[in-house]
mmCIF file of C-alpha atoms in Angstrom:
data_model
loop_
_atom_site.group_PDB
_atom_site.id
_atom_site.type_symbol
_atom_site.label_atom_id
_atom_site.label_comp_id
_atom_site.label_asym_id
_atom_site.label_seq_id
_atom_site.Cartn_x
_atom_site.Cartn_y
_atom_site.Cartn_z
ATOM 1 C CA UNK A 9 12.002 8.251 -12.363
ATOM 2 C CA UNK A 10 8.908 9.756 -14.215
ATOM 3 C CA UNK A 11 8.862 12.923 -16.999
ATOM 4 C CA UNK A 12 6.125 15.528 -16.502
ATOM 5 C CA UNK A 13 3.292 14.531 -18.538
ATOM 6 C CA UNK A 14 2.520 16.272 -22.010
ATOM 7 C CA UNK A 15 0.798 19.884 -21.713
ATOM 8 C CA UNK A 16 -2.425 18.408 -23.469
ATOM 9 C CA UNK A 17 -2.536 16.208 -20.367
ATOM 10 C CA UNK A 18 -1.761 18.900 -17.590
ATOM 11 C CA UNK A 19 -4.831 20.832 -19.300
ATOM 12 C CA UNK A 20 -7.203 17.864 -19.617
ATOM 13 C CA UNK A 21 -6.544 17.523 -15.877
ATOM 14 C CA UNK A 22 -5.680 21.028 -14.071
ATOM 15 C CA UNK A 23 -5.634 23.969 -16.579
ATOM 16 C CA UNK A 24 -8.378 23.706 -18.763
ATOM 17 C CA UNK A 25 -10.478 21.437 -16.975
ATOM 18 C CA UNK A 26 -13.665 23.230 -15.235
ATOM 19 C CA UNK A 27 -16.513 22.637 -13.501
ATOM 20 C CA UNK A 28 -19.688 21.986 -15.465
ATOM 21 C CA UNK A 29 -23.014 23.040 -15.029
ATOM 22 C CA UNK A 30 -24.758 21.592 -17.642
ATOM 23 C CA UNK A 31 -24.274 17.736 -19.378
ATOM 24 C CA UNK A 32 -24.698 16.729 -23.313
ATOM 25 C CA UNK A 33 -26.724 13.168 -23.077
ATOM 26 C CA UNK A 34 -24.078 11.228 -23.412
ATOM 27 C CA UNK A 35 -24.362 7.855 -21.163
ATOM 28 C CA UNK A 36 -21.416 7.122 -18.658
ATOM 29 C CA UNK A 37 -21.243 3.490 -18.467
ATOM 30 C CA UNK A 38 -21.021 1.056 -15.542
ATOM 31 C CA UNK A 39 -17.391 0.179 -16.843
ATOM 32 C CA UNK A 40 -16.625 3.950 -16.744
ATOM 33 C CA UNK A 41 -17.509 4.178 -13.350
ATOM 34 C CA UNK A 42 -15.697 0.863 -11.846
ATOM 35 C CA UNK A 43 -12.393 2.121 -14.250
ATOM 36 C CA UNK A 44 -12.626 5.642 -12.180
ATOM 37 C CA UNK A 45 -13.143 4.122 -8.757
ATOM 38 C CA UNK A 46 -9.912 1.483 -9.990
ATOM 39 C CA UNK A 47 -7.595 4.571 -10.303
ATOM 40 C CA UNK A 48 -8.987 6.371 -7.810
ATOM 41 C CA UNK A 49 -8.646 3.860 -5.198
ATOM 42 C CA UNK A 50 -4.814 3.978 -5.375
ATOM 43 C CA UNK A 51 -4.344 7.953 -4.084
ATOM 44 C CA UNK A 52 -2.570 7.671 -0.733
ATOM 45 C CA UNK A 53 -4.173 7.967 2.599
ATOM 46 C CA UNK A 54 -3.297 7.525 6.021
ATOM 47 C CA UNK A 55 -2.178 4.298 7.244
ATOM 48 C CA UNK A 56 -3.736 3.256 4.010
ATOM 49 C CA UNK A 57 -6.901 3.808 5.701
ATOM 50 C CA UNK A 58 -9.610 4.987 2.566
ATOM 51 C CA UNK A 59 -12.372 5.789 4.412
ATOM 52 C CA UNK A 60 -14.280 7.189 1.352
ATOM 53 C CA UNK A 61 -17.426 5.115 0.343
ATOM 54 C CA UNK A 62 -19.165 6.008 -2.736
ATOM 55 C CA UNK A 63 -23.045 6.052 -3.754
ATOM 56 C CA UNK A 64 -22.767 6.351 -7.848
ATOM 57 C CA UNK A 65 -26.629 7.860 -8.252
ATOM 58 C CA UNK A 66 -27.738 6.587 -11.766
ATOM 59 C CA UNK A 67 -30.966 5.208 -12.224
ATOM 60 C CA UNK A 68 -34.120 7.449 -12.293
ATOM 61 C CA UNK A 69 -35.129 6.250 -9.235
ATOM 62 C CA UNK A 70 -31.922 6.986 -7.590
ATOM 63 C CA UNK A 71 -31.958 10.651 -8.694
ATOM 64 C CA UNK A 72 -35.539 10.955 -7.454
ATOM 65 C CA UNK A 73 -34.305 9.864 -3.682
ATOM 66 C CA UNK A 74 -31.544 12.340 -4.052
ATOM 67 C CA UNK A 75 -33.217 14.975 -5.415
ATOM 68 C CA UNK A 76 -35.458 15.946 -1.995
ATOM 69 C CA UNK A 77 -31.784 16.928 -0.955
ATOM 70 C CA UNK A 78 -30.270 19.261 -3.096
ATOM 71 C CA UNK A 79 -29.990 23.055 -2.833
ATOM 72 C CA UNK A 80 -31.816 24.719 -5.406
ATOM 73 C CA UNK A 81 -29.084 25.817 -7.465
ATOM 74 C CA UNK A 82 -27.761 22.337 -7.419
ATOM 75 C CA UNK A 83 -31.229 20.797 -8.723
ATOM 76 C CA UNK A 84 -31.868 21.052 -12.483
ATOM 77 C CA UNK A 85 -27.750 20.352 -13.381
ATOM 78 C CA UNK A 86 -27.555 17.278 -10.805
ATOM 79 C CA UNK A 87 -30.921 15.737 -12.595
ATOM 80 C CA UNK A 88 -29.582 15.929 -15.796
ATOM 81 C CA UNK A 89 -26.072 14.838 -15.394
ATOM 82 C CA UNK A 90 -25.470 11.220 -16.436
ATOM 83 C CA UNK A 91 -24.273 10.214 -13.056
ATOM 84 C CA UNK A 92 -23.811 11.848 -9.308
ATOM 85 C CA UNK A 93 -21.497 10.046 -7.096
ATOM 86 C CA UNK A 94 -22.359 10.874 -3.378
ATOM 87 C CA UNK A 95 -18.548 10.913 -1.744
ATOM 88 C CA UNK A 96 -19.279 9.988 1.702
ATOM 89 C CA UNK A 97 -16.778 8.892 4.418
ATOM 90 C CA UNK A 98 -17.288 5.519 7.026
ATOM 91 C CA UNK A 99 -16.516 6.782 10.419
ATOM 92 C CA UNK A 100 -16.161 2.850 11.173
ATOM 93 C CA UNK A 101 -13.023 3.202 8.502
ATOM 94 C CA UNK A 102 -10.564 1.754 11.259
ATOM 95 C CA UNK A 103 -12.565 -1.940 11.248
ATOM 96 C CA UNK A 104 -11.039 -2.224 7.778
ATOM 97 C CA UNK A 105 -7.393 -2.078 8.677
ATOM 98 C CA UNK A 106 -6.396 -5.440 9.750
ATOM 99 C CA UNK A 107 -6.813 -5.532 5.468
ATOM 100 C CA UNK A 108 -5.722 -2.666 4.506
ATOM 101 C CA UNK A 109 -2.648 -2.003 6.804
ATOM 102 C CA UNK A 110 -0.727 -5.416 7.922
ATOM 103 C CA UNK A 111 2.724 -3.686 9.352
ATOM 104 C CA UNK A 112 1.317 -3.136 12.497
ATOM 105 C CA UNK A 113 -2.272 -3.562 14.023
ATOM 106 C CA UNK A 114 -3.080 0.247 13.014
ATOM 107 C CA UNK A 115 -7.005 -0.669 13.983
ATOM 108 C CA UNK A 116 -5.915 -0.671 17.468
ATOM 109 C CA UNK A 117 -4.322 3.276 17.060
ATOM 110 C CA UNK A 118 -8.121 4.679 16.201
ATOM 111 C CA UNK A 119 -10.586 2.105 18.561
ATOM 112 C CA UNK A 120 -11.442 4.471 22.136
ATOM 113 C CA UNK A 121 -9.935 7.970 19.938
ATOM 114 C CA UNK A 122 -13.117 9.780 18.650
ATOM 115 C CA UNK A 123 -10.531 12.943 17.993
ATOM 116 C CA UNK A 124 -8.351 10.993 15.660
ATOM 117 C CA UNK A 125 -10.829 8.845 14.084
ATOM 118 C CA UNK A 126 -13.043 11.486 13.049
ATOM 119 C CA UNK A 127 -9.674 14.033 11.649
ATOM 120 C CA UNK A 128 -8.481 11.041 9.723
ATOM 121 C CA UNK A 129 -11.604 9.896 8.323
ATOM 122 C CA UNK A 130 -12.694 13.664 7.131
ATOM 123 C CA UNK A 131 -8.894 14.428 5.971
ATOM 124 C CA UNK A 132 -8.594 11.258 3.909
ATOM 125 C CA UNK A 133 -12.351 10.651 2.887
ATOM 126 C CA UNK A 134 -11.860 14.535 1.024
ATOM 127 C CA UNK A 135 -8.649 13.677 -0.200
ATOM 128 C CA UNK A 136 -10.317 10.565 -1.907
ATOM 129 C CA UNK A 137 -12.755 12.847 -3.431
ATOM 130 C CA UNK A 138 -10.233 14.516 -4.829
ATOM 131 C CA UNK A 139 -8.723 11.715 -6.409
ATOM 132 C CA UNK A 140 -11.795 10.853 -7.643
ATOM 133 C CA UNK A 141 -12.471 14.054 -9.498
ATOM 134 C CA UNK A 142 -8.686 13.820 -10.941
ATOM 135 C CA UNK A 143 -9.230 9.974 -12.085
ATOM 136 C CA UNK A 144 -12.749 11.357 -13.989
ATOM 137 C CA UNK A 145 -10.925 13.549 -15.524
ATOM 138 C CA UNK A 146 -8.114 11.671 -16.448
ATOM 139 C CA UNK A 147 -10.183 9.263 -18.004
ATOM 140 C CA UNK A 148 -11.962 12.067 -20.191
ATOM 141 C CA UNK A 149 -14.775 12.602 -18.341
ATOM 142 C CA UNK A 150 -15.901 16.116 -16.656
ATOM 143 C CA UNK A 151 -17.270 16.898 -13.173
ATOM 144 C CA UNK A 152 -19.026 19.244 -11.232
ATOM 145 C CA UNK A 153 -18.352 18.954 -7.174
ATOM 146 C CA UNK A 154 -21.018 20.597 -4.942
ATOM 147 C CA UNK A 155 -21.660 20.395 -0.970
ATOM 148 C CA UNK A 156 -24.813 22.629 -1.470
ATOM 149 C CA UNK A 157 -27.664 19.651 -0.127
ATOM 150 C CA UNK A 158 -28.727 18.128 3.303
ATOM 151 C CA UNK A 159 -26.463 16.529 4.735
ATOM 152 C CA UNK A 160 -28.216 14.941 7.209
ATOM 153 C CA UNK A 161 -30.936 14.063 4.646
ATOM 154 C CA UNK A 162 -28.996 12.071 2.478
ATOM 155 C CA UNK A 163 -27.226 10.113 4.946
ATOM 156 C CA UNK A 164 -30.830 9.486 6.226
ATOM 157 C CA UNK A 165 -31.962 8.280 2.979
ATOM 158 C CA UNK A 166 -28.749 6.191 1.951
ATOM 159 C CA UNK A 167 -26.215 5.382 4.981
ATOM 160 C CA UNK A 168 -29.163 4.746 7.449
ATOM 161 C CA UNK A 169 -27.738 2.702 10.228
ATOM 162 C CA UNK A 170 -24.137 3.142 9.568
ATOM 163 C CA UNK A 171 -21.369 5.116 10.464
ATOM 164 C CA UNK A 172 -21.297 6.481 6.948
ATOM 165 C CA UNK A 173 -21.724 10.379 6.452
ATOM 166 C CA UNK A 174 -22.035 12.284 3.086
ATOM 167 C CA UNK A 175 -19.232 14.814 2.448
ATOM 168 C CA UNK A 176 -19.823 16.592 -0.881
ATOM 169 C CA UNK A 177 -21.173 15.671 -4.682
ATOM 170 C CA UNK A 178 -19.847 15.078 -7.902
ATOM 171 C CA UNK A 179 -21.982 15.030 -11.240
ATOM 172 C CA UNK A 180 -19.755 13.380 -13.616
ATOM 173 C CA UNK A 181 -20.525 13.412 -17.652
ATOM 174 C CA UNK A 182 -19.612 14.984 -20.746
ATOM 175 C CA UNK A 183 -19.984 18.756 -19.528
ATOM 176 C CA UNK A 184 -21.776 21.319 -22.287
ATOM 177 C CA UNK A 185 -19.962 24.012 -22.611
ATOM 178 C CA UNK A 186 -22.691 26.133 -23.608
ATOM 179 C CA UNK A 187 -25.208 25.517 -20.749
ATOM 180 C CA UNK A 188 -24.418 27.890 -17.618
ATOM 181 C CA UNK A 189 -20.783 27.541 -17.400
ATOM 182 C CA UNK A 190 -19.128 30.517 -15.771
ATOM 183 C CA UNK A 191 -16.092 32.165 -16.698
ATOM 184 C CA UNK A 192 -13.013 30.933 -15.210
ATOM 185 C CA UNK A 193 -12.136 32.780 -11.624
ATOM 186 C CA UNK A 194 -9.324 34.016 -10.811
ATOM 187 C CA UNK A 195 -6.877 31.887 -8.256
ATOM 188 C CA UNK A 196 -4.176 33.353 -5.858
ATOM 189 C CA UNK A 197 -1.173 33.621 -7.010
ATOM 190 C CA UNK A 198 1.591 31.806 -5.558
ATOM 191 C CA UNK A 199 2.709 34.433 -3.369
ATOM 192 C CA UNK A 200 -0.618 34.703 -1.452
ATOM 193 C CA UNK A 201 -1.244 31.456 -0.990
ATOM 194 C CA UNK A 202 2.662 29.885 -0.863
ATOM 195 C CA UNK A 203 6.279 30.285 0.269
ATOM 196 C CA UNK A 204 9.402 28.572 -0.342
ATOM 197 C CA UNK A 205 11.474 28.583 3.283
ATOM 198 C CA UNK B 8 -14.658 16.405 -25.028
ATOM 199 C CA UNK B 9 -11.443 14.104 -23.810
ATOM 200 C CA UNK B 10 -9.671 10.837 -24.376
ATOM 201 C CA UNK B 11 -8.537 8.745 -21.315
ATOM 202 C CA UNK B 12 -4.989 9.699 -20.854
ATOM 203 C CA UNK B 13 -2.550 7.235 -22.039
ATOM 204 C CA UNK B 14 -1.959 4.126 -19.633
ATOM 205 C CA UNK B 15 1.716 5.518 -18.687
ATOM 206 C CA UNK B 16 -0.020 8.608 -17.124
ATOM 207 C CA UNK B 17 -2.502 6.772 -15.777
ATOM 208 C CA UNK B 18 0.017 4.714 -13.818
ATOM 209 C CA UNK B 19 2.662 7.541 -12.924
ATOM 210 C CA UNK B 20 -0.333 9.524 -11.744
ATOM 211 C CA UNK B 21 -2.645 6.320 -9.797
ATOM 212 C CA UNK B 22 -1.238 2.985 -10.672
ATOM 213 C CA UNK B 23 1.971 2.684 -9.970
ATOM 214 C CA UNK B 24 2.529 5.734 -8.125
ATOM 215 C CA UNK B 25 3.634 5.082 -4.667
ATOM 216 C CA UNK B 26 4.519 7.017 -1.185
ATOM 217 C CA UNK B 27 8.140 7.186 -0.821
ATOM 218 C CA UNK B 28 10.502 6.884 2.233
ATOM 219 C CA UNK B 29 13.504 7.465 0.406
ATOM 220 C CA UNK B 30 14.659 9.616 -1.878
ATOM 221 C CA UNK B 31 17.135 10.181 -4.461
ATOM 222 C CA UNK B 32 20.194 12.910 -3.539
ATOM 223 C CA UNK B 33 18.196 15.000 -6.855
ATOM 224 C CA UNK B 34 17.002 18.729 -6.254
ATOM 225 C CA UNK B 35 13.314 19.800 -6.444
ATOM 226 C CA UNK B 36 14.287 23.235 -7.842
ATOM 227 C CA UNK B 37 12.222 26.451 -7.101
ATOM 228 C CA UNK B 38 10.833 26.644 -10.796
ATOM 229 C CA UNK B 39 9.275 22.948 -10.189
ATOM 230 C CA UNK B 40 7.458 24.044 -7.083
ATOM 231 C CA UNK B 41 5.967 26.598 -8.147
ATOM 232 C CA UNK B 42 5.065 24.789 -10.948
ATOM 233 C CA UNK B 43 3.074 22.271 -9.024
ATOM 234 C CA UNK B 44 1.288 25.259 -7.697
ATOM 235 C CA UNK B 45 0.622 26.602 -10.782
ATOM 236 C CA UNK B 46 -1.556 23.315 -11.386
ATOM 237 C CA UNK B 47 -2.650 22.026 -8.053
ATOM 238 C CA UNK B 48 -4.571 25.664 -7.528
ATOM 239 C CA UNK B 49 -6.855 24.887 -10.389
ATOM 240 C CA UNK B 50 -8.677 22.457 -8.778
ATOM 241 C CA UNK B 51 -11.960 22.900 -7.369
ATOM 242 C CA UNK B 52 -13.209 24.264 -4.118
ATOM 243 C CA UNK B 53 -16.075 25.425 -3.014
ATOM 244 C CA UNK B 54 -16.994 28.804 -3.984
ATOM 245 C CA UNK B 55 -13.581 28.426 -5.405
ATOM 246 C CA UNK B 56 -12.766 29.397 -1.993
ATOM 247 C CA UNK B 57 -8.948 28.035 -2.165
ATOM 248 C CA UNK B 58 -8.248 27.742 1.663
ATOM 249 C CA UNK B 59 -5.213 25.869 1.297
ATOM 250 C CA UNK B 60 -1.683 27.550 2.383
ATOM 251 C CA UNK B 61 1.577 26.169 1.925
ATOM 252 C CA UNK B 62 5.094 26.447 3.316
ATOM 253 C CA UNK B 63 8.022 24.730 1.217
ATOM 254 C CA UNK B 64 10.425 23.530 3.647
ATOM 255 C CA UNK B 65 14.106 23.116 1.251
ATOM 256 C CA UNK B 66 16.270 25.124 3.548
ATOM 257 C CA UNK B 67 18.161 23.755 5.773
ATOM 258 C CA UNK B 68 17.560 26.381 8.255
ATOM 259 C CA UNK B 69 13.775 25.815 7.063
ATOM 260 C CA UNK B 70 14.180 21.558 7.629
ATOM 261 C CA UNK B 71 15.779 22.786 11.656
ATOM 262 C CA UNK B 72 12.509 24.864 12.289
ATOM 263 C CA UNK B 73 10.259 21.689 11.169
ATOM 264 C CA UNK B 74 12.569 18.846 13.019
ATOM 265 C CA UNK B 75 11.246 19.275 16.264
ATOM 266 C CA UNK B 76 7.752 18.470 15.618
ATOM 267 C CA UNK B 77 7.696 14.911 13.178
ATOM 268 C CA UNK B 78 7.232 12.160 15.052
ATOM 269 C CA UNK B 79 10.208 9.884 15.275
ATOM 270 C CA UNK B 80 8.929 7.785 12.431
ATOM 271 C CA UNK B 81 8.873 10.681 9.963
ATOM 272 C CA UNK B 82 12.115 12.632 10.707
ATOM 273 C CA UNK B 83 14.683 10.759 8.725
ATOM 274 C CA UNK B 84 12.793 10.549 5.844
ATOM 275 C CA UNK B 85 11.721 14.354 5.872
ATOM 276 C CA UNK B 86 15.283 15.946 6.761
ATOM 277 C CA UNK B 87 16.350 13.911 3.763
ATOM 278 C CA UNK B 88 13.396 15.068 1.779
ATOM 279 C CA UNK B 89 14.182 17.248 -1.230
ATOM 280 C CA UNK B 90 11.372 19.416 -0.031
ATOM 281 C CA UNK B 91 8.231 18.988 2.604
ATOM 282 C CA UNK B 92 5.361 20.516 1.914
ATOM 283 C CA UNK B 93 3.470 22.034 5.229
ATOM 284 C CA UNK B 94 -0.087 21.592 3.556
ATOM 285 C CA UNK B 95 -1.916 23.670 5.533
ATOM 286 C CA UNK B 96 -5.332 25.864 5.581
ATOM 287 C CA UNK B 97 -6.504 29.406 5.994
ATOM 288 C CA UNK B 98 -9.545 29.592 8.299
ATOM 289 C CA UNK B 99 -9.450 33.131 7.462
ATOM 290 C CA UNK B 100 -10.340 31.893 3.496
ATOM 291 C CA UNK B 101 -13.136 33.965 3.250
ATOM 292 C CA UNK B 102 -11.441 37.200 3.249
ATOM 293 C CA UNK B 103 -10.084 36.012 0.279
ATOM 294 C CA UNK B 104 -13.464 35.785 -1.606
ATOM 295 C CA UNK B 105 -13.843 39.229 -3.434
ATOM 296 C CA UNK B 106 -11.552 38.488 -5.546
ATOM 297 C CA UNK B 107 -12.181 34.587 -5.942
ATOM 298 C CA UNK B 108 -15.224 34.866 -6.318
ATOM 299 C CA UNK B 109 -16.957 37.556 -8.645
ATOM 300 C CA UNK B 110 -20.864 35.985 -9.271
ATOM 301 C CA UNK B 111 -21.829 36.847 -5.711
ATOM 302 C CA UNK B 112 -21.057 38.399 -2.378
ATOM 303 C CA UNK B 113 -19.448 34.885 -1.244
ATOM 304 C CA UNK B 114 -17.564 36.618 2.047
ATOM 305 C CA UNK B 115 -21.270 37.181 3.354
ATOM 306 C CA UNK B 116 -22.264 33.308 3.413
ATOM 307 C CA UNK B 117 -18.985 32.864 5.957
ATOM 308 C CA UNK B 118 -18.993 36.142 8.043
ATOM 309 C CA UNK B 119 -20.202 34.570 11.651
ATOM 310 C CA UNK B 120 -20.947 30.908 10.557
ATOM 311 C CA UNK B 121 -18.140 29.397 12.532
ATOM 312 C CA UNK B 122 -19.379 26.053 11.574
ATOM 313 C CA UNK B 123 -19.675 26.882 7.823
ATOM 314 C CA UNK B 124 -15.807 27.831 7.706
ATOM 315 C CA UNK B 125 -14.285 25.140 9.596
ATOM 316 C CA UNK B 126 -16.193 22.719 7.653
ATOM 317 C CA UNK B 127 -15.411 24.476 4.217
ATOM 318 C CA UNK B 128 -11.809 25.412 5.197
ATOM 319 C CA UNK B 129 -10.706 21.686 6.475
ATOM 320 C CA UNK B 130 -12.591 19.459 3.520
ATOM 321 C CA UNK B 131 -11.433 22.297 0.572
ATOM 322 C CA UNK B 132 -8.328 22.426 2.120
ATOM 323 C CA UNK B 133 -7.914 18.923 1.619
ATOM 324 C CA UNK B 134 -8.736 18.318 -1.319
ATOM 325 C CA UNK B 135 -6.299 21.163 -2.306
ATOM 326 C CA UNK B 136 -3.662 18.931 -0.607
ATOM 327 C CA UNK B 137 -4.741 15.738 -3.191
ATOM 328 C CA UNK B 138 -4.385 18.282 -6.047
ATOM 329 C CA UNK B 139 -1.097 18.885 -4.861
ATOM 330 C CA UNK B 140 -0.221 15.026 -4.607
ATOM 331 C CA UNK B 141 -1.380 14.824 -8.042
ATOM 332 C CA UNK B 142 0.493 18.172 -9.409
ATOM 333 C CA UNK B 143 3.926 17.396 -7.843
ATOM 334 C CA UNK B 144 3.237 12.971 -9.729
ATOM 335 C CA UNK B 145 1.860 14.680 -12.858
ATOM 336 C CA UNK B 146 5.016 16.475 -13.379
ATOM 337 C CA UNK B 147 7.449 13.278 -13.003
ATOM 338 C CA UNK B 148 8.001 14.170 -8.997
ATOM 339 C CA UNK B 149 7.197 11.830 -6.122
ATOM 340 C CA UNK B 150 5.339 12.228 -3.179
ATOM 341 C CA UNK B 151 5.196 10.966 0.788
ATOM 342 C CA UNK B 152 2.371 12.728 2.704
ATOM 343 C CA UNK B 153 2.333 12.406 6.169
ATOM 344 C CA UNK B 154 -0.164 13.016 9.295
ATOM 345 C CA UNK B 155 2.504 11.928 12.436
ATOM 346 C CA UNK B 156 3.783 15.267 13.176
ATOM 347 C CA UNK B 157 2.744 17.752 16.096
ATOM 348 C CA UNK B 158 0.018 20.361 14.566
ATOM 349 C CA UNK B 159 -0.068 23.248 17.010
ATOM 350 C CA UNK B 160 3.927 23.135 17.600
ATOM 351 C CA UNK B 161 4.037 23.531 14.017
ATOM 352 C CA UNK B 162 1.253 26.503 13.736
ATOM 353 C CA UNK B 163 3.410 28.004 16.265
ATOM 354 C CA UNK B 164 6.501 28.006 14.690
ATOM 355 C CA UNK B 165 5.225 28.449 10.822
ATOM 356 C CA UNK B 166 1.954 30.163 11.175
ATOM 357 C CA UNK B 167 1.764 32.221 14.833
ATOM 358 C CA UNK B 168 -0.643 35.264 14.572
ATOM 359 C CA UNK B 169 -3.005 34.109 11.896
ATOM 360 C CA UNK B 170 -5.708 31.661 11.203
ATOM 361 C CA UNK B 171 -3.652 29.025 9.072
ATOM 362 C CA UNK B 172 -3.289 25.487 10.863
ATOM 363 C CA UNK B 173 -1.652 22.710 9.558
ATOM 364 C CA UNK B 174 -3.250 19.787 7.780
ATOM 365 C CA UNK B 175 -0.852 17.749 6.904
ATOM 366 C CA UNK B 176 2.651 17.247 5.421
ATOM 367 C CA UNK B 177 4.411 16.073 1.907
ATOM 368 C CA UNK B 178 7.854 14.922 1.192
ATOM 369 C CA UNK B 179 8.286 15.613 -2.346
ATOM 370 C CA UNK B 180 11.302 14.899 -4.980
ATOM 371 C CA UNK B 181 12.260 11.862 -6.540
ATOM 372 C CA UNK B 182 11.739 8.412 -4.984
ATOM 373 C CA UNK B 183 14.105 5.717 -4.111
ATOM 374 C CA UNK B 184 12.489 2.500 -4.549
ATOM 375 C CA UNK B 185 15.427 0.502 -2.756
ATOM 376 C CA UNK B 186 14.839 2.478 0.623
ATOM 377 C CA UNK B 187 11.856 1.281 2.589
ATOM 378 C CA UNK B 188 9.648 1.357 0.055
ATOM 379 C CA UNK B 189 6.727 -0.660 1.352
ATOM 380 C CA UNK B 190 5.322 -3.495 -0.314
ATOM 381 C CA UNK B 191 2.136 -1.602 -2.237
ATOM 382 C CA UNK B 192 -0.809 -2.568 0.610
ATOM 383 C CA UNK B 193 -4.409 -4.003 -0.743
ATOM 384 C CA UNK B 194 -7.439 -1.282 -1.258
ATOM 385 C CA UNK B 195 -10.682 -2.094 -0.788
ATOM 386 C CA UNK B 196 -12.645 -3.801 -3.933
ATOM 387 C CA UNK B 197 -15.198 -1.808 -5.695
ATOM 388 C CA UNK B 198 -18.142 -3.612 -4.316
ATOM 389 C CA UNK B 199 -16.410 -2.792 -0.337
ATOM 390 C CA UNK B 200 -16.488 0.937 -1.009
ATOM 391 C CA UNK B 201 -19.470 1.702 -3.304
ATOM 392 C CA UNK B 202 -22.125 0.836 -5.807
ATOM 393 C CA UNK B 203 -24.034 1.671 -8.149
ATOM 394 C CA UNK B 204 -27.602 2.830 -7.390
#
């Protein structure tokens, strides 16, 4: 049985953790990003199915064949930031399960059902993204998750010929706090949003 | 700018953190759940549109309403449940957006775009979910999400007359490792499920 984690680690991941605009030059190293994907990897998903697949857009000449893609509000802060990992999600997900599931053949639950292939791969592929923000974080770093940027462009440009498809983007550095962050918005409380039956 | 957290977090909250089928005869109180909301809602959405809804089930009049619709696999396990989350989202987020969202007329970018909100509602709704996974681990409690359960019988029963539908389900409380726990399964190597461009 766990204890709640210390208060200086519920704020570095939930309460004062935000979403950054702007990045202080500050490399994030190759080692930085396998450690995140190593955490992140271990969030649960269905049938232990992890459909998300990752692009981690580095090099100068991977931001350039992003950068056609991105909404305009999205441009200057994703060119800047040290690294954007495209979170994308392999509709082909179920091929993997023979590996990733050995209880029962779960590969043969999704082959012939386009309806539940494509609500498990888009439930679990986000809820890997989500993990993947909270291991960043966890590990120090900051992020900034978008979905404003063609899609279809992307997925042209990096999952040609595949049953991958791009679901959102995360910059991931050291966030400035003094470059365009905005104030903290309000969320619902727990009445709007929850009950306890 | 942050440290990585210490190892021990890193483990309760990724590592060694695993989805229970078991659980201890220990209370989730009320002050604990909302306390997972209290973190899990400061994740990011989109917009910081916060689509996801929730319904505690800890009753046992609450844990009768739900029974009907788990698939035979998950009803032991949930009626013994502590709690069970109904993770669900509001397709109706948008109304919510005046007051999320104070930089811009945010409500406008959803009014008519059917496409827009389903998309925003179901991948922002579940990455809510995965903030509440990591909430309930981050404050010592355990987790067992589930997607075998009937959606629309459900909505029905928890959410008739609106625009919330179900997205999936979490046993939460405190594990117990000695009732089929599954051996941890394999995820896929860095080098399966991205790279580094």
């Amino acid at each position: 049985m766990s204890s709640p984690l210390p208060d200086a680690a519920l704020d570095q991941l939930f309460r004062t953790a935000r979403t950054y605009n702007g990045w202080l030059p500050k490399e994030v190293t190759d080692e930085q990003i396998h450690r995140i994907y190593e955490l992140a990897k271990f969030g649960p998903t269905s049938a232990n199915s992890s459909p998300m697949r990752l692009v981690f857009v580095k090099s100068p000449d991977a931001k350039q064949r992003l950068k056609p893609f991105l909404s305009e509000g999205n441009l200057e802060k994703t060119m800047q930031a040290p690294v954007t990992a495209i979170v994308a999600t392999d509709f082909a997900f179920y091929e993997k399960l023979p590996k990733l599931f050995t209880h029962a053949d779960a590969r043969s639950w999704f082959v012939g059902n386009e309806t539940l292939i494509q609500s498990t791969g888009v439930r679990n592929g986000s809820l890997q993204g989500a993990y993947l923000i909270m291991a960043a974080r966890a590990l120090g770093l900051d992020c900034g998750p978008m979905s404003g940027f063609d899609q279809a462009g992307v997925d042209a440009e990096f999952f040609a010929g595949t049953q991958v498809k791009s679901n959102f983007l995360v910059n991931i550095g050291y966030g400035d706090p003094g470059k365009n962050l905005f104030e903290r918005q309000p969320r619902l409380d727990f009445d709007e949003a929850a009950q306890i039956a």
